[in-house]
XYZ file of C-alpha atoms in Angstrom:
444
model
C -53.840 12.801 108.119
C -57.204 11.056 108.214
C -58.370 9.777 104.857
C -61.788 8.585 105.949
C -65.028 10.521 105.681
C -67.827 10.651 108.157
C -70.339 7.894 107.490
C -73.277 9.086 105.459
C -72.042 12.031 103.374
C -74.853 14.594 103.187
C -76.132 16.258 100.025
C -78.326 18.789 101.819
C -77.963 22.249 100.237
C -78.901 25.686 101.540
C -81.324 27.823 99.455
C -78.403 29.966 98.211
C -76.491 26.870 97.124
C -79.574 25.437 95.414
C -80.183 28.675 93.488
C -76.505 28.898 92.479
C -76.484 25.343 91.094
C -79.770 25.822 89.210
C -78.717 29.208 87.757
C -75.274 27.917 86.752
C -76.748 24.828 85.066
C -79.172 27.081 83.172
C -76.294 29.329 82.061
C -74.022 26.465 80.986
C -76.842 24.856 78.958
C -77.488 28.209 77.221
C -73.792 28.623 76.414
C -73.588 25.037 75.112
C -76.659 25.667 72.932
C -74.824 28.591 71.320
C -71.747 26.358 70.854
C -69.665 28.901 72.771
C -68.330 26.422 75.331
C -68.706 22.810 76.473
C -67.162 20.948 79.389
C -66.226 17.738 77.557
C -62.830 18.242 75.900
C -63.612 15.429 73.468
C -66.722 17.191 72.164
C -65.093 20.576 71.542
C -63.294 19.618 68.291
C -66.636 18.527 66.769
C -68.172 21.950 67.334
C -66.310 23.643 64.471
C -68.357 21.707 61.905
C -71.552 22.631 63.771
C -70.583 26.311 64.037
C -69.798 26.412 60.303
C -73.030 24.595 59.394
C -71.461 21.356 58.128
C -73.285 19.156 60.638
C -76.625 19.222 62.444
C -77.571 19.931 66.032
C -78.917 16.402 66.496
C -75.697 14.814 65.200
C -73.587 16.965 67.540
C -75.893 16.090 70.445
C -75.421 12.393 69.689
C -71.628 12.839 69.812
C -71.896 14.719 73.116
C -74.119 12.047 74.666
C -71.919 9.199 73.469
C -68.769 10.783 74.905
C -70.364 11.922 78.186
C -72.953 9.381 79.377
C -70.445 6.978 80.915
C -68.792 9.760 82.924
C -72.148 11.140 84.149
C -73.577 7.876 85.452
C -70.379 5.955 86.123
C -68.235 8.683 87.722
C -70.159 11.915 88.375
C -73.133 10.452 90.241
C -71.160 7.857 92.293
C -68.538 10.454 93.324
C -71.208 12.941 94.396
C -73.134 10.324 96.370
C -70.053 8.931 98.116
C -68.450 12.303 98.999
C -71.456 14.594 99.417
C -69.715 17.036 97.047
C -70.903 17.958 93.546
C -68.542 17.647 90.578
C -68.319 18.890 86.967
C -69.194 15.498 85.425
C -72.544 15.514 87.214
C -73.363 19.183 86.557
C -71.742 20.251 83.297
C -71.703 17.133 81.100
C -75.530 16.876 81.217
C -75.879 20.596 80.457
C -73.552 20.098 77.453
C -76.043 17.531 76.148
C -79.226 19.430 77.086
C -77.920 22.681 75.630
C -77.028 21.070 72.311
C -80.282 19.075 72.314
C -82.490 22.145 72.738
C -83.968 23.295 69.382
C -84.669 26.808 70.722
C -82.389 29.270 72.486
C -84.970 30.052 75.206
C -85.523 26.367 75.985
C -81.854 25.587 76.706
C -81.632 27.441 80.059
C -84.958 25.934 81.145
C -83.656 22.403 80.490
C -80.359 23.202 82.180
C -82.056 24.728 85.204
C -84.342 21.705 85.453
C -81.298 19.420 85.586
C -79.794 21.595 88.331
C -83.067 21.252 90.278
C -82.987 17.451 89.872
C -79.465 17.415 91.314
C -80.045 19.667 94.330
C -83.518 18.380 95.247
C -83.335 14.746 94.144
C -79.814 13.636 94.975
C -80.162 13.878 98.757
C -83.307 11.722 98.638
C -81.480 9.049 96.655
C -78.565 9.404 99.071
C -80.780 8.835 102.127
C -82.510 5.821 100.557
C -79.153 4.232 99.695
C -77.788 4.753 103.221
C -80.873 3.049 104.689
C -80.319 -0.140 102.670
C -79.003 -3.288 104.416
C -75.890 -3.094 102.223
C -74.800 0.574 102.354
C -72.700 0.740 99.196
C -72.345 4.548 99.332
C -70.545 4.491 102.671
C -68.448 1.606 101.326
C -67.471 3.800 98.342
C -65.717 6.187 100.724
C -62.973 3.533 100.807
C -61.934 5.029 97.452
C -60.576 8.180 99.119
C -57.259 6.736 100.342
C -55.999 5.224 97.040
C -57.222 8.232 95.043
C -55.486 10.784 97.266
C -52.197 8.928 97.666
C -51.758 7.454 94.169
C -52.719 10.803 92.608
C -49.594 12.204 94.294
C -47.460 10.233 91.832
C -48.708 11.816 88.603
C -45.707 14.218 88.258
C -43.326 11.242 88.629
C -45.070 9.393 85.785
C -45.029 12.494 83.579
C -41.318 13.117 84.202
C -40.465 9.458 83.488
C -42.419 9.435 80.215
C -40.907 12.692 78.958
C -37.376 12.703 80.375
C -36.560 9.056 80.997
C -36.042 6.621 83.853
C -33.151 8.488 85.504
C -35.081 11.699 86.066
C -38.183 9.665 86.893
C -36.273 7.763 89.563
C -34.977 11.006 91.075
C -38.514 12.418 91.142
C -39.926 9.229 92.670
C -37.371 9.101 95.497
C -37.831 12.830 96.159
C -41.636 12.577 96.285
C -41.555 9.544 98.591
C -39.185 11.355 100.962
C -41.411 14.435 100.978
C -44.565 12.370 101.672
C -42.871 10.640 104.635
C -41.525 13.998 105.880
C -44.942 15.646 105.612
C -46.666 12.805 107.476
C -44.072 13.074 110.239
C -43.774 16.855 110.641
C -47.196 18.140 109.497
C -49.733 15.341 110.205
C -52.738 17.634 109.642
C -51.592 18.518 106.102
C -52.458 16.414 103.036
C -49.406 14.142 102.807
C -49.002 14.513 99.032
C -49.277 18.317 98.875
C -45.577 19.201 99.108
C -44.527 16.197 96.995
C -46.868 17.182 94.142
C -45.666 20.796 94.263
C -42.028 19.771 93.913
C -42.844 17.181 91.223
C -44.783 19.623 89.023
C -42.122 22.342 89.420
C -39.443 19.791 88.496
C -41.336 18.784 85.334
C -41.876 22.397 84.252
C -38.241 23.247 85.012
C -36.951 20.342 82.903
C -39.267 21.245 80.004
C -38.414 24.955 79.985
C -34.709 24.162 80.282
C -34.910 21.812 77.281
C -36.747 24.419 75.178
C -34.252 27.155 76.057
C -31.314 24.899 75.161
C -32.968 24.049 71.843
C -33.582 27.728 71.031
C -29.943 28.588 71.798
C -28.799 25.691 69.613
C -31.075 26.837 66.766
C -29.729 30.390 66.961
C -26.155 29.127 66.996
C -26.900 27.038 63.904
C -28.493 30.028 62.140
C -32.008 28.557 62.087
C -34.606 31.276 61.487
C -38.304 30.838 62.214
C -40.383 31.181 59.069
C -43.418 33.427 59.310
C -46.029 33.286 56.565
C -48.907 35.671 56.275
C -51.382 33.252 54.701
C -51.223 30.370 57.199
C -54.757 28.862 57.206
C -54.415 27.673 60.811
C -53.406 31.172 61.942
C -56.449 32.554 60.143
C -58.730 29.986 61.836
C -57.213 30.691 65.261
C -57.715 34.426 64.780
C -61.367 33.985 63.752
C -62.037 31.711 66.752
C -60.431 34.124 69.199
C -62.469 36.987 67.740
C -65.689 34.959 68.072
C -65.027 34.219 71.736
C -64.062 37.834 72.559
C -67.400 38.952 71.088
C -69.191 37.162 73.932
C -66.811 38.309 76.686
C -69.588 39.511 79.091
C -71.254 36.085 78.910
C -67.963 34.349 79.670
C -67.347 36.711 82.601
C -70.771 35.752 83.991
C -69.840 32.079 83.557
C -66.515 32.577 85.345
C -68.280 34.325 88.208
C -70.813 31.501 88.559
C -68.257 28.670 88.572
C -66.034 30.519 91.044
C -68.965 31.187 93.391
C -69.978 27.512 93.307
C -66.406 26.498 94.189
C -66.363 29.083 97.019
C -69.468 27.498 98.572
C -67.463 24.285 99.166
C -70.210 22.021 97.827
C -68.293 21.413 94.580
C -64.969 19.778 93.737
C -63.279 20.023 90.352
C -61.703 16.553 90.380
C -61.757 13.107 91.946
C -59.092 13.786 94.586
C -60.431 17.306 95.139
C -63.922 16.038 95.968
C -62.603 13.980 98.877
C -60.445 16.876 100.130
C -63.397 19.295 99.980
C -65.544 16.743 101.836
C -62.965 16.700 104.637
C -62.745 20.508 104.784
C -59.180 20.642 103.451
C -59.773 23.556 101.094
C -56.166 24.756 100.794
C -55.003 21.266 99.813
C -57.896 20.964 97.343
C -56.857 24.279 95.773
C -53.289 23.025 95.471
C -54.348 19.788 93.762
C -56.586 21.537 91.224
C -53.950 24.204 90.586
C -51.465 21.522 89.496
C -54.041 20.021 87.149
C -54.252 23.383 85.361
C -50.785 22.841 83.856
C -51.993 19.687 82.146
C -55.038 21.329 80.576
C -54.067 24.876 79.500
C -52.470 23.760 76.181
C -55.339 21.354 75.405
C -58.096 23.858 76.172
C -56.314 26.765 74.471
C -55.579 24.887 71.244
C -59.015 23.229 70.980
C -60.702 26.578 71.708
C -58.672 28.337 69.018
C -59.252 25.502 66.549
C -62.999 25.118 67.173
C -64.223 28.519 68.317
C -65.669 26.973 71.518
C -64.176 27.440 74.993
C -64.275 25.241 78.116
C -67.138 25.639 80.586
C -64.572 25.905 83.403
C -62.026 27.742 81.240
C -58.488 26.730 82.165
C -60.029 25.516 85.496
C -58.146 28.204 87.446
C -61.473 29.357 88.882
C -61.701 26.108 90.872
C -58.683 26.622 93.190
C -59.282 30.374 93.372
C -62.902 29.787 94.386
C -61.993 27.326 97.170
C -59.830 30.004 98.799
C -62.147 33.021 98.453
C -63.532 34.359 101.773
C -67.026 35.129 100.436
C -69.153 34.566 97.300
C -69.205 38.257 96.309
C -65.425 38.457 96.010
C -65.446 35.048 94.278
C -67.877 36.379 91.645
C -65.691 39.418 90.915
C -62.442 37.449 90.767
C -63.997 34.629 88.720
C -65.301 37.117 86.147
C -61.891 38.802 85.888
C -60.068 35.472 85.542
C -62.314 34.428 82.651
C -61.904 37.834 81.009
C -58.114 37.518 81.129
C -58.237 33.926 79.827
C -60.454 34.736 76.835
C -58.507 37.882 75.934
C -55.168 36.075 76.241
C -56.096 33.020 74.142
C -54.285 34.145 70.971
C -51.165 35.096 72.921
C -51.169 31.769 74.799
C -51.454 29.932 71.476
C -48.391 31.788 70.125
C -46.344 31.142 73.275
C -47.173 27.437 73.226
C -46.059 27.308 69.609
C -42.568 28.367 70.751
C -42.344 25.923 73.682
C -42.781 22.402 72.268
C -41.396 20.655 75.367
C -43.839 22.513 77.618
C -46.670 21.433 75.290
C -45.411 17.859 75.526
C -45.318 18.167 79.330
C -49.000 19.044 79.262
C -49.776 15.881 77.282
C -47.702 13.761 79.657
C -49.346 15.366 82.709
C -52.844 14.599 81.440
C -51.840 11.034 80.567
C -50.223 10.561 83.994
C -53.274 11.951 85.805
C -55.433 9.483 83.877
C -53.122 6.548 84.638
C -52.884 7.245 88.373
C -56.612 7.844 88.782
C -57.505 4.783 86.713
C -55.518 2.515 89.031
C -56.660 4.379 92.161
C -60.350 4.229 91.234
C -60.153 0.527 90.344
C -58.279 -0.322 93.546
C -60.602 1.863 95.638
C -63.663 0.281 94.040
C -62.398 -3.199 94.958
C -61.794 -1.957 98.530
C -65.397 -0.699 98.546
C -66.574 -4.074 97.200
C -64.738 -5.839 100.012
C -66.210 -3.475 102.619
C -69.788 -4.103 101.511
C -69.660 -7.755 100.520
C -66.304 -9.384 101.301
C -65.209 -11.952 98.732
C -68.621 -11.997 97.047
C -68.494 -8.204 96.683
C -65.072 -8.407 95.050
C -66.304 -11.171 92.742
C -69.333 -9.140 91.618
C -67.607 -5.760 91.230
C -64.396 -7.152 89.744
C -66.434 -9.417 87.467
C -68.524 -6.512 86.172
C -65.354 -4.507 85.505
C -63.751 -7.406 83.607
C -66.986 -8.022 81.687
C -66.996 -4.381 80.613
C -63.398 -4.764 79.401
C -64.186 -7.945 77.442
C -67.216 -6.290 75.798
C -65.088 -3.485 74.369
C -65.759 -0.988 77.198
C -69.349 0.188 76.643
C -68.708 2.125 79.890
C -65.464 4.125 79.762
C -62.726 2.538 81.862
C -62.446 5.419 84.356
C -66.157 5.168 85.200
C -66.569 1.384 84.943
C -65.379 0.482 88.455
C -67.535 2.999 90.425
C -70.526 2.025 88.268
C -69.786 -1.632 89.085
C -69.821 -0.806 92.828
C -73.320 0.687 92.547
C -74.656 -2.192 90.428
C -72.946 -4.655 92.754
C -74.424 -2.916 95.800
C -77.927 -3.153 94.363
C -77.381 -6.848 93.547
C -76.123 -7.599 97.083
C -79.226 -5.924 98.520
C -81.423 -8.101 96.295
C -79.549 -11.209 97.501
C -80.076 -10.055 101.108
C -83.827 -9.695 100.552
C -83.837 -13.201 99.048
C -82.058 -14.404 102.215
C -79.018 -15.460 100.156
C -76.506 -12.974 101.576
C -75.566 -11.607 105.010
C -74.045 -8.090 104.931
C -70.482 -7.640 106.135
C -70.422 -6.072 109.605
C -68.632 -2.700 109.404
């Protein structure tokens, strides 16, 4: 399987794609203004105080900006420019901020739509300018695809090791390696990690469910009875939050339709690995990757939504893989709306089920942690490969030095976004050195 992209990823959108992005950004900003949903999982817990009037709009906006800015400029923009595929950090994190920032309800969609217009009309111009530079750091950033795709394959192994120990982790690791080698040999046109990830995630879920079932049988044998109290304050809060979200069900169905249509247009990827797969036209593999991520985020999104009264802009993110596989945007809109309707209506039930499956909840935490660990290493390694491609040893010195400087300064740019941001800054610096006749670009 080829893991390289065509030189010069394009960000040239059709009128329908432009209108979809602008309309969706307007809608997400409006929904964020109403504190009904945000994309940033870290912001969602702060919205309860805003909804209940204990904090101000400006204070909540400041939190949203502080938690999102690094991902927008350090991860969202570099990933879009290097792959030619839009992503949620570039589209939805800014609309979180603009929606919360807007003092008036009518202004929020205007600000959101304006951001969508900046993305679809301005990004390709920036892309073309960057590709015309003597040191083409955007093409060099496509070196990130190989480590991201292959190291991401290992996230189920890490999750199994953390939750169930080295023995099961070793079994999972050997099994995944064998499946990757087998896939590369027998199905060279298929993403090599697809089958390995499927087996790894199923193995993790199987181990977690098995542990919970054994524990429940042991509790029944020991005569342990679950206590149910009618005045549980958390149950009351969860019920009020679920009721609030159900009240706006038509708006959420419109949101689900919009996100699913954008995914169906194949100009949008829901994750780092997915963006590269979409760019290479491997939509089935992209759907598979994003489907596995869902298992790591359902408990987080469900519990934070029930605790705060605010949902996720992409819901449980199921609309991503479904959208990639839809044959046309009209069917994608219908299915996306129905998926969001089911998710919002089932929130209370999902919360109750998760309460009875502690090991499955723990698996979700371990999955998210493992995804972060694998991508952190992959993005750093890929960024150093990009640095080498554009500047050799000097490129590695500049990019690696910027990354280490960020670490020593207490990470003003979040670690996940620091390396891609360093590639862009390093690329600009190498171009300046070229113009000063102090640097000769590496011949690609």
